[in-house]
Amino acid sequence: MALGRALRKAGDNDAATAAFEKAAALVPIAHGGNSPHAQMAQMALEKNDRPRAIAELQALVDADFDNVEAARVLAKEMRQAGIDDPAKVRAVNERIAAIDPFDGEAHTVLGRLAMQRNDTDTATREFEVVLALGPLDPASANTDLAESLFKAGKTADAKKHTLAALEIVRRHIRAPRSFAAVGGDAPLNRAAIVAAAALLVTLIDRPSPVRCRDSGAAHRDRTPLAANQVAAVTCHSPDSISGSSVSRWRASCAIGSPCPTARTSALPKSLN
């Protein structure tokens, strides 16, 4: 190690690398910033040799469990190198989250990986953690959570977080300076905006689960109409966001049958 450091200081990186490789072979569990793998990773980064840097950082992380900075650099270099192997990306981000549970970026990556494998429970849990940590990009955080909730069939909660994401965008556009003053200084994520808007369109266009009911007061004290009888009814489509009815109309349909045109077709005034 002493020889390697001296050679590196003298500018002879090739000889220094050879010395560090011998040291790593002799003490493979060495860890810390002065370990052989850490030294070789730094030299590789200085030369923009990303494949070698990733290999050395991976070896360092394997030997040094608590080295969160090495894990973060490894995750960054893997991302910039376009490495998207779910197993490799998941392993390094799980290590980061295990050492520092307040690392929102690691939880975001883990949540998105969970979405890829259709594990909506894990994805929702990870995205809820991100939102609870107060992310710099709350619009993206709400959009991620909304997508996981939607995929899990929890449309009411999905709507809430989709609208929250779009409300953040609206406030950012209308008053960027005042929005930045309260901590919303992260640039808007265009991909998150598009995803939130697309999800909202999908949610709005989904048929409402409401059913037609008799609106006549006279029927309250009388035997209910048979299921196949037709009566003038008022269809109500409850808005799960505000708790009020967003659409009401008169229709003729069988009592107890789904409203033929029931769709949640109105937005809260805040987005108009």
C-alpha atoms as a PDB file:
ATOM      1  CA  MET A   1       0.000   0.000   0.000  1.00  0.00           C
ATOM      2  CA  ALA A   2       2.814   2.426   0.893  1.00  0.00           C
ATOM      3  CA  LEU A   3       4.518   1.688  -2.421  1.00  0.00           C
ATOM      4  CA  GLY A   4       1.305   2.192  -4.332  1.00  0.00           C
ATOM      5  CA  ARG A   5       0.603   5.539  -2.656  1.00  0.00           C
ATOM      6  CA  ALA A   6       4.158   6.708  -3.330  1.00  0.00           C
ATOM      7  CA  LEU A   7       3.968   5.713  -6.989  1.00  0.00           C
ATOM      8  CA  ARG A   8       0.602   7.405  -7.361  1.00  0.00           C
ATOM      9  CA  LYS A   9       1.952  10.574  -5.781  1.00  0.00           C
ATOM     10  CA  ALA A  10       4.847  10.465  -8.249  1.00  0.00           C
ATOM     11  CA  GLY A  11       2.374  10.231 -11.131  1.00  0.00           C
ATOM     12  CA  ASP A  12       3.179   6.661 -12.132  1.00  0.00           C
ATOM     13  CA  ASN A  13      -0.407   5.392 -12.090  1.00  0.00           C
ATOM     14  CA  ASP A  14       0.308   2.156 -13.956  1.00  0.00           C
ATOM     15  CA  ALA A  15       2.908   1.040 -11.428  1.00  0.00           C
ATOM     16  CA  ALA A  16       0.675   2.258  -8.597  1.00  0.00           C
ATOM     17  CA  THR A  17      -2.201   0.183  -9.922  1.00  0.00           C
ATOM     18  CA  ALA A  18      -0.018  -2.907 -10.042  1.00  0.00           C
ATOM     19  CA  ALA A  19       1.036  -2.335  -6.431  1.00  0.00           C
ATOM     20  CA  PHE A  20      -2.569  -1.831  -5.290  1.00  0.00           C
ATOM     21  CA  GLU A  21      -3.676  -4.975  -7.113  1.00  0.00           C
ATOM     22  CA  LYS A  22      -1.084  -6.994  -5.199  1.00  0.00           C
ATOM     23  CA  ALA A  23      -2.233  -5.401  -1.938  1.00  0.00           C
ATOM     24  CA  ALA A  24      -5.872  -6.219  -2.722  1.00  0.00           C
ATOM     25  CA  ALA A  25      -4.944  -9.837  -3.412  1.00  0.00           C
ATOM     26  CA  LEU A  26      -3.121 -10.064  -0.081  1.00  0.00           C
ATOM     27  CA  VAL A  27      -5.877  -8.359   1.972  1.00  0.00           C
ATOM     28  CA  PRO A  28      -9.152  -8.680   0.010  1.00  0.00           C
ATOM     29  CA  ILE A  29     -11.266  -7.488   2.968  1.00  0.00           C
ATOM     30  CA  ALA A  30      -9.423  -4.175   3.329  1.00  0.00           C
ATOM     31  CA  HIS A  31     -11.874  -1.289   3.523  1.00  0.00           C
ATOM     32  CA  GLY A  32     -11.955   2.464   3.923  1.00  0.00           C
ATOM     33  CA  GLY A  33     -10.753   5.346   1.787  1.00  0.00           C
ATOM     34  CA  ASN A  34      -7.142   4.154   1.855  1.00  0.00           C
ATOM     35  CA  SER A  35      -7.902   0.569   0.855  1.00  0.00           C
ATOM     36  CA  PRO A  36      -6.512  -0.797  -2.422  1.00  0.00           C
ATOM     37  CA  HIS A  37      -9.890  -0.893  -4.147  1.00  0.00           C
ATOM     38  CA  ALA A  38     -10.711   2.662  -3.034  1.00  0.00           C
ATOM     39  CA  GLN A  39      -7.379   3.912  -4.412  1.00  0.00           C
ATOM     40  CA  MET A  40      -7.850   2.117  -7.728  1.00  0.00           C
ATOM     41  CA  ALA A  41     -11.427   3.383  -8.008  1.00  0.00           C
ATOM     42  CA  GLN A  42     -10.234   6.975  -7.511  1.00  0.00           C
ATOM     43  CA  MET A  43      -7.567   6.576 -10.187  1.00  0.00           C
ATOM     44  CA  ALA A  44     -10.077   5.049 -12.609  1.00  0.00           C
ATOM     45  CA  LEU A  45     -12.480   7.935 -12.033  1.00  0.00           C
ATOM     46  CA  GLU A  46      -9.685  10.431 -12.633  1.00  0.00           C
ATOM     47  CA  LYS A  47      -8.964   8.741 -15.995  1.00  0.00           C
ATOM     48  CA  ASN A  48     -12.703   8.517 -16.825  1.00  0.00           C
ATOM     49  CA  ASP A  49     -12.322   4.745 -16.988  1.00  0.00           C
ATOM     50  CA  ARG A  50     -15.886   4.017 -15.875  1.00  0.00           C
ATOM     51  CA  PRO A  51     -15.874   0.213 -16.318  1.00  0.00           C
ATOM     52  CA  ARG A  52     -12.768  -0.101 -14.138  1.00  0.00           C
ATOM     53  CA  ALA A  53     -14.171   2.375 -11.600  1.00  0.00           C
ATOM     54  CA  ILE A  54     -17.401   0.393 -11.341  1.00  0.00           C
ATOM     55  CA  ALA A  55     -15.505  -2.867 -10.862  1.00  0.00           C
ATOM     56  CA  GLU A  56     -13.325  -1.404  -8.105  1.00  0.00           C
ATOM     57  CA  LEU A  57     -16.244   0.334  -6.379  1.00  0.00           C
ATOM     58  CA  GLN A  58     -18.221  -2.916  -6.440  1.00  0.00           C
ATOM     59  CA  ALA A  59     -15.293  -4.742  -4.855  1.00  0.00           C
ATOM     60  CA  LEU A  60     -15.018  -1.999  -2.223  1.00  0.00           C
ATOM     61  CA  VAL A  61     -18.745  -2.124  -1.427  1.00  0.00           C
ATOM     62  CA  ASP A  62     -18.606  -5.908  -1.170  1.00  0.00           C
ATOM     63  CA  ALA A  63     -15.840  -5.648   1.431  1.00  0.00           C
ATOM     64  CA  ASP A  64     -17.004  -2.516   3.253  1.00  0.00           C
ATOM     65  CA  PHE A  65     -20.697  -2.807   4.162  1.00  0.00           C
ATOM     66  CA  ASP A  66     -20.988   0.583   5.911  1.00  0.00           C
ATOM     67  CA  ASN A  67     -19.326   2.655   3.190  1.00  0.00           C
ATOM     68  CA  VAL A  68     -22.393   4.540   2.009  1.00  0.00           C
ATOM     69  CA  GLU A  69     -20.408   7.074  -0.019  1.00  0.00           C
ATOM     70  CA  ALA A  70     -18.793   4.305  -2.064  1.00  0.00           C
ATOM     71  CA  ALA A  71     -22.238   2.775  -2.650  1.00  0.00           C
ATOM     72  CA  ARG A  72     -23.627   6.147  -3.774  1.00  0.00           C
ATOM     73  CA  VAL A  73     -20.756   6.705  -6.181  1.00  0.00           C
ATOM     74  CA  LEU A  74     -21.225   3.161  -7.496  1.00  0.00           C
ATOM     75  CA  ALA A  75     -24.957   3.775  -8.065  1.00  0.00           C
ATOM     76  CA  LYS A  76     -24.173   7.038  -9.866  1.00  0.00           C
ATOM     77  CA  GLU A  77     -21.526   5.482 -12.114  1.00  0.00           C
ATOM     78  CA  MET A  78     -23.809   2.546 -12.946  1.00  0.00           C
ATOM     79  CA  ARG A  79     -26.584   4.950 -13.873  1.00  0.00           C
ATOM     80  CA  GLN A  80     -24.297   7.030 -16.086  1.00  0.00           C
ATOM     81  CA  ALA A  81     -22.951   3.881 -17.710  1.00  0.00           C
ATOM     82  CA  GLY A  82     -26.496   2.818 -18.574  1.00  0.00           C
ATOM     83  CA  ILE A  83     -26.365  -0.327 -16.448  1.00  0.00           C
ATOM     84  CA  ASP A  84     -29.974  -1.341 -15.885  1.00  0.00           C
ATOM     85  CA  ASP A  85     -29.614  -4.924 -14.693  1.00  0.00           C
ATOM     86  CA  PRO A  86     -32.371  -5.039 -12.023  1.00  0.00           C
ATOM     87  CA  ALA A  87     -30.385  -7.342  -9.731  1.00  0.00           C
ATOM     88  CA  LYS A  88     -27.271  -5.146  -9.731  1.00  0.00           C
ATOM     89  CA  VAL A  89     -29.171  -1.858  -9.421  1.00  0.00           C
ATOM     90  CA  ARG A  90     -31.388  -3.237  -6.685  1.00  0.00           C
ATOM     91  CA  ALA A  91     -28.456  -4.587  -4.678  1.00  0.00           C
ATOM     92  CA  VAL A  92     -26.548  -1.312  -4.494  1.00  0.00           C
ATOM     93  CA  ASN A  93     -29.647   0.755  -3.720  1.00  0.00           C
ATOM     94  CA  GLU A  94     -30.764  -1.664  -1.023  1.00  0.00           C
ATOM     95  CA  ARG A  95     -27.297  -1.261   0.503  1.00  0.00           C
ATOM     96  CA  ILE A  96     -27.669   2.550   0.440  1.00  0.00           C
ATOM     97  CA  ALA A  97     -31.143   2.400   1.992  1.00  0.00           C
ATOM     98  CA  ALA A  98     -29.952  -0.026   4.662  1.00  0.00           C
ATOM     99  CA  ILE A  99     -27.111   2.289   5.706  1.00  0.00           C
ATOM    100  CA  ASP A 100     -29.045   5.538   5.286  1.00  0.00           C
ATOM    101  CA  PRO A 101     -32.840   5.046   5.414  1.00  0.00           C
ATOM    102  CA  PHE A 102     -33.285   8.762   4.710  1.00  0.00           C
ATOM    103  CA  ASP A 103     -31.831   8.531   1.201  1.00  0.00           C
ATOM    104  CA  GLY A 104     -34.873   9.323  -0.921  1.00  0.00           C
ATOM    105  CA  GLU A 105     -33.169   8.607  -4.241  1.00  0.00           C
ATOM    106  CA  ALA A 106     -32.417   5.021  -3.232  1.00  0.00           C
ATOM    107  CA  HIS A 107     -36.032   4.465  -2.165  1.00  0.00           C
ATOM    108  CA  THR A 108     -37.237   5.935  -5.466  1.00  0.00           C
ATOM    109  CA  VAL A 109     -35.073   3.517  -7.453  1.00  0.00           C
ATOM    110  CA  LEU A 110     -36.225   0.572  -5.340  1.00  0.00           C
ATOM    111  CA  GLY A 111     -39.851   1.581  -5.819  1.00  0.00           C
ATOM    112  CA  ARG A 112     -39.490   1.796  -9.585  1.00  0.00           C
ATOM    113  CA  LEU A 113     -37.751  -1.566  -9.710  1.00  0.00           C
ATOM    114  CA  ALA A 114     -40.636  -3.024  -7.700  1.00  0.00           C
ATOM    115  CA  MET A 115     -43.065  -1.586 -10.255  1.00  0.00           C
ATOM    116  CA  GLN A 116     -41.130  -3.314 -13.037  1.00  0.00           C
ATOM    117  CA  ARG A 117     -41.636  -6.678 -11.353  1.00  0.00           C
ATOM    118  CA  ASN A 118     -45.296  -5.870 -10.522  1.00  0.00           C
ATOM    119  CA  ASP A 119     -44.655  -5.782  -6.775  1.00  0.00           C
ATOM    120  CA  THR A 120     -47.076  -2.943  -6.059  1.00  0.00           C
ATOM    121  CA  ASP A 121     -47.001  -3.368  -2.273  1.00  0.00           C
ATOM    122  CA  THR A 122     -43.246  -2.826  -2.125  1.00  0.00           C
ATOM    123  CA  ALA A 123     -43.423  -0.019  -4.672  1.00  0.00           C
ATOM    124  CA  THR A 124     -46.123   1.791  -2.703  1.00  0.00           C
ATOM    125  CA  ARG A 125     -44.173   1.411   0.538  1.00  0.00           C
ATOM    126  CA  GLU A 126     -40.995   2.804  -1.036  1.00  0.00           C
ATOM    127  CA  PHE A 127     -42.793   5.737  -2.661  1.00  0.00           C
ATOM    128  CA  GLU A 128     -44.586   6.557   0.594  1.00  0.00           C
ATOM    129  CA  VAL A 129     -41.182   6.735   2.285  1.00  0.00           C
ATOM    130  CA  VAL A 130     -39.922   9.093  -0.419  1.00  0.00           C
ATOM    131  CA  LEU A 131     -42.906  11.391   0.040  1.00  0.00           C
ATOM    132  CA  ALA A 132     -42.544  11.329   3.831  1.00  0.00           C
ATOM    133  CA  LEU A 133     -38.900  12.400   3.507  1.00  0.00           C
ATOM    134  CA  GLY A 134     -39.907  15.677   1.850  1.00  0.00           C
ATOM    135  CA  PRO A 135     -38.370  15.185  -1.617  1.00  0.00           C
ATOM    136  CA  LEU A 136     -36.893  18.005  -3.683  1.00  0.00           C
ATOM    137  CA  ASP A 137     -39.198  16.935  -6.530  1.00  0.00           C
ATOM    138  CA  PRO A 138     -42.586  16.341  -4.867  1.00  0.00           C
ATOM    139  CA  ALA A 139     -44.395  16.256  -8.216  1.00  0.00           C
ATOM    140  CA  SER A 140     -42.410  13.196  -9.302  1.00  0.00           C
ATOM    141  CA  ALA A 141     -42.804  11.595  -5.868  1.00  0.00           C
ATOM    142  CA  ASN A 142     -46.588  11.983  -5.955  1.00  0.00           C
ATOM    143  CA  THR A 143     -46.720  10.697  -9.532  1.00  0.00           C
ATOM    144  CA  ASP A 144     -44.698   7.584  -8.656  1.00  0.00           C
ATOM    145  CA  LEU A 145     -46.951   6.865  -5.698  1.00  0.00           C
ATOM    146  CA  ALA A 146     -50.089   7.465  -7.769  1.00  0.00           C
ATOM    147  CA  GLU A 147     -48.927   4.996 -10.421  1.00  0.00           C
ATOM    148  CA  SER A 148     -48.245   2.281  -7.857  1.00  0.00           C
ATOM    149  CA  LEU A 149     -51.620   2.848  -6.197  1.00  0.00           C
ATOM    150  CA  PHE A 150     -53.389   2.777  -9.554  1.00  0.00           C
ATOM    151  CA  LYS A 151     -51.673  -0.471 -10.485  1.00  0.00           C
ATOM    152  CA  ALA A 152     -52.767  -1.909  -7.127  1.00  0.00           C
ATOM    153  CA  GLY A 153     -56.377  -0.966  -7.892  1.00  0.00           C
ATOM    154  CA  LYS A 154     -56.535   1.832  -5.300  1.00  0.00           C
ATOM    155  CA  THR A 155     -57.954   4.407  -7.686  1.00  0.00           C
ATOM    156  CA  ALA A 156     -59.221   6.844  -5.055  1.00  0.00           C
ATOM    157  CA  ASP A 157     -55.766   7.224  -3.507  1.00  0.00           C
ATOM    158  CA  ALA A 158     -54.216   7.294  -6.976  1.00  0.00           C
ATOM    159  CA  LYS A 159     -56.442  10.248  -7.905  1.00  0.00           C
ATOM    160  CA  LYS A 160     -55.460  12.099  -4.748  1.00  0.00           C
ATOM    161  CA  HIS A 161     -51.743  11.873  -5.435  1.00  0.00           C
ATOM    162  CA  THR A 162     -52.128  12.531  -9.164  1.00  0.00           C
ATOM    163  CA  LEU A 163     -54.003  15.739  -8.437  1.00  0.00           C
ATOM    164  CA  ALA A 164     -51.432  16.638  -5.783  1.00  0.00           C
ATOM    165  CA  ALA A 165     -48.674  16.320  -8.400  1.00  0.00           C
ATOM    166  CA  LEU A 166     -50.525  18.496 -10.885  1.00  0.00           C
ATOM    167  CA  GLU A 167     -51.350  21.059  -8.192  1.00  0.00           C
ATOM    168  CA  ILE A 168     -47.625  21.361  -7.449  1.00  0.00           C
ATOM    169  CA  VAL A 169     -46.995  21.951 -11.147  1.00  0.00           C
ATOM    170  CA  ARG A 170     -49.753  24.583 -11.269  1.00  0.00           C
ATOM    171  CA  ARG A 171     -48.333  26.459  -8.269  1.00  0.00           C
ATOM    172  CA  HIS A 172     -44.831  26.275  -9.703  1.00  0.00           C
ATOM    173  CA  ILE A 173     -45.974  27.743 -13.026  1.00  0.00           C
ATOM    174  CA  ARG A 174     -48.145  30.488 -11.528  1.00  0.00           C
ATOM    175  CA  ALA A 175     -45.745  31.690  -8.842  1.00  0.00           C
ATOM    176  CA  PRO A 176     -42.263  30.230  -9.341  1.00  0.00           C
ATOM    177  CA  ARG A 177     -40.550  32.712  -7.004  1.00  0.00           C
ATOM    178  CA  SER A 178     -42.903  32.262  -4.060  1.00  0.00           C
ATOM    179  CA  PHE A 179     -42.911  28.517  -4.644  1.00  0.00           C
ATOM    180  CA  ALA A 180     -39.102  28.460  -4.460  1.00  0.00           C
ATOM    181  CA  ALA A 181     -39.232  30.477  -1.239  1.00  0.00           C
ATOM    182  CA  VAL A 182     -40.952  27.602   0.562  1.00  0.00           C
ATOM    183  CA  GLY A 183     -38.543  24.972  -0.655  1.00  0.00           C
ATOM    184  CA  GLY A 184     -39.954  24.079  -4.056  1.00  0.00           C
ATOM    185  CA  ASP A 185     -36.812  25.077  -5.891  1.00  0.00           C
ATOM    186  CA  ALA A 186     -36.252  21.838  -7.817  1.00  0.00           C
ATOM    187  CA  PRO A 187     -36.830  22.102 -11.574  1.00  0.00           C
ATOM    188  CA  LEU A 188     -40.038  20.581 -12.836  1.00  0.00           C
ATOM    189  CA  ASN A 189     -39.640  17.042 -14.079  1.00  0.00           C
ATOM    190  CA  ARG A 190     -41.288  17.015 -17.504  1.00  0.00           C
ATOM    191  CA  ALA A 191     -41.529  13.229 -17.555  1.00  0.00           C
ATOM    192  CA  ALA A 192     -43.376  13.290 -14.217  1.00  0.00           C
ATOM    193  CA  ILE A 193     -45.794  15.946 -15.486  1.00  0.00           C
ATOM    194  CA  VAL A 194     -46.580  13.925 -18.603  1.00  0.00           C
ATOM    195  CA  ALA A 195     -47.017  10.741 -16.549  1.00  0.00           C
ATOM    196  CA  ALA A 196     -49.316  12.479 -14.057  1.00  0.00           C
ATOM    197  CA  ALA A 197     -51.433  13.996 -16.823  1.00  0.00           C
ATOM    198  CA  ALA A 198     -51.733  10.663 -18.636  1.00  0.00           C
ATOM    199  CA  LEU A 199     -52.671   8.872 -15.417  1.00  0.00           C
ATOM    200  CA  LEU A 200     -55.281  11.497 -14.627  1.00  0.00           C
ATOM    201  CA  VAL A 201     -56.868  11.057 -18.062  1.00  0.00           C
ATOM    202  CA  THR A 202     -57.013   7.302 -17.445  1.00  0.00           C
ATOM    203  CA  LEU A 203     -58.566   7.774 -14.010  1.00  0.00           C
ATOM    204  CA  ILE A 204     -61.148  10.269 -15.267  1.00  0.00           C
ATOM    205  CA  ASP A 205     -62.167   8.014 -18.129  1.00  0.00           C
ATOM    206  CA  ARG A 206     -62.733   4.958 -15.944  1.00  0.00           C
ATOM    207  CA  PRO A 207     -66.412   4.065 -15.478  1.00  0.00           C
ATOM    208  CA  SER A 208     -67.710   4.999 -12.043  1.00  0.00           C
ATOM    209  CA  PRO A 209     -68.835   2.047  -9.882  1.00  0.00           C
ATOM    210  CA  VAL A 210     -72.072   3.838  -8.846  1.00  0.00           C
ATOM    211  CA  ARG A 211     -75.474   2.353  -9.506  1.00  0.00           C
ATOM    212  CA  CYS A 212     -78.783   3.966 -10.331  1.00  0.00           C
ATOM    213  CA  ARG A 213     -81.186   4.478  -7.459  1.00  0.00           C
ATOM    214  CA  ASP A 214     -84.782   5.608  -7.194  1.00  0.00           C
ATOM    215  CA  SER A 215     -84.943   9.355  -6.558  1.00  0.00           C
ATOM    216  CA  GLY A 216     -88.636   9.544  -5.725  1.00  0.00           C
ATOM    217  CA  ALA A 217     -89.441  10.195  -2.073  1.00  0.00           C
ATOM    218  CA  ALA A 218     -92.726   8.288  -2.452  1.00  0.00           C
ATOM    219  CA  HIS A 219     -90.871   5.021  -2.880  1.00  0.00           C
ATOM    220  CA  ARG A 220     -89.282   5.224   0.565  1.00  0.00           C
ATOM    221  CA  ASP A 221     -92.415   3.887   2.268  1.00  0.00           C
ATOM    222  CA  ARG A 222     -93.364   1.407  -0.403  1.00  0.00           C
ATOM    223  CA  THR A 223     -92.070  -1.916  -1.607  1.00  0.00           C
ATOM    224  CA  PRO A 224     -88.947  -1.342  -3.750  1.00  0.00           C
ATOM    225  CA  LEU A 225     -89.300  -1.768  -7.483  1.00  0.00           C
ATOM    226  CA  ALA A 226     -88.131  -5.033  -8.972  1.00  0.00           C
ATOM    227  CA  ALA A 227     -84.671  -5.054 -10.499  1.00  0.00           C
ATOM    228  CA  ASN A 228     -86.039  -5.169 -14.039  1.00  0.00           C
ATOM    229  CA  GLN A 229     -88.436  -2.240 -13.602  1.00  0.00           C
ATOM    230  CA  VAL A 230     -87.536   1.149 -15.063  1.00  0.00           C
ATOM    231  CA  ALA A 231     -87.950   4.442 -13.257  1.00  0.00           C
ATOM    232  CA  ALA A 232     -86.769   8.030 -13.431  1.00  0.00           C
ATOM    233  CA  VAL A 233     -83.647   8.176 -11.309  1.00  0.00           C
ATOM    234  CA  THR A 234     -80.842  10.549 -10.450  1.00  0.00           C
ATOM    235  CA  CYS A 235     -77.359   9.150 -10.998  1.00  0.00           C
ATOM    236  CA  HIS A 236     -74.644  10.354  -8.656  1.00  0.00           C
ATOM    237  CA  SER A 237     -70.928  10.005  -9.361  1.00  0.00           C
ATOM    238  CA  PRO A 238     -69.099  10.616  -6.053  1.00  0.00           C
ATOM    239  CA  ASP A 239     -65.814  12.440  -6.254  1.00  0.00           C
ATOM    240  CA  SER A 240     -63.364  10.507  -4.091  1.00  0.00           C
ATOM    241  CA  ILE A 241     -61.092  13.538  -3.859  1.00  0.00           C
ATOM    242  CA  SER A 242     -63.449  16.117  -2.373  1.00  0.00           C
ATOM    243  CA  GLY A 243     -66.177  13.811  -1.110  1.00  0.00           C
ATOM    244  CA  SER A 244     -68.888  15.666  -3.013  1.00  0.00           C
ATOM    245  CA  SER A 245     -70.825  14.707  -6.119  1.00  0.00           C
ATOM    246  CA  VAL A 246     -69.135  16.015  -9.233  1.00  0.00           C
ATOM    247  CA  SER A 247     -71.832  14.914 -11.673  1.00  0.00           C
ATOM    248  CA  ARG A 248     -75.602  14.515 -11.400  1.00  0.00           C
ATOM    249  CA  TRP A 249     -78.098  13.843 -14.103  1.00  0.00           C
ATOM    250  CA  ARG A 250     -81.536  12.456 -14.696  1.00  0.00           C
ATOM    251  CA  ALA A 251     -81.754   9.118 -16.417  1.00  0.00           C
ATOM    252  CA  SER A 252     -84.041   6.185 -16.959  1.00  0.00           C
ATOM    253  CA  CYS A 253     -82.559   2.831 -16.128  1.00  0.00           C
ATOM    254  CA  ALA A 254     -83.273  -0.310 -14.165  1.00  0.00           C
ATOM    255  CA  ILE A 255     -83.078   0.112 -10.410  1.00  0.00           C
ATOM    256  CA  GLY A 256     -79.798  -1.330  -9.134  1.00  0.00           C
ATOM    257  CA  SER A 257     -78.155  -1.458 -12.558  1.00  0.00           C
ATOM    258  CA  PRO A 258     -74.983   0.479 -13.383  1.00  0.00           C
ATOM    259  CA  CYS A 259     -75.588   3.993 -14.659  1.00  0.00           C
ATOM    260  CA  PRO A 260     -75.078   3.767 -18.438  1.00  0.00           C
ATOM    261  CA  THR A 261     -73.196   7.052 -18.664  1.00  0.00           C
ATOM    262  CA  ALA A 262     -71.698   7.364 -15.194  1.00  0.00           C
ATOM    263  CA  ARG A 263     -68.201   8.728 -15.511  1.00  0.00           C
ATOM    264  CA  THR A 264     -66.214  10.955 -13.224  1.00  0.00           C
ATOM    265  CA  SER A 265     -66.030  13.809 -15.679  1.00  0.00           C
ATOM    266  CA  ALA A 266     -65.273  16.922 -13.636  1.00  0.00           C
ATOM    267  CA  LEU A 267     -62.069  18.243 -12.117  1.00  0.00           C
ATOM    268  CA  PRO A 268     -61.654  20.220  -8.907  1.00  0.00           C
ATOM    269  CA  LYS A 269     -61.730  23.967  -9.474  1.00  0.00           C
ATOM    270  CA  SER A 270     -58.074  24.246  -8.450  1.00  0.00           C
ATOM    271  CA  LEU A 271     -57.033  22.634 -11.748  1.00  0.00           C
ATOM    272  CA  ASN A 272     -59.445  24.470 -14.026  1.00  0.00           C
END
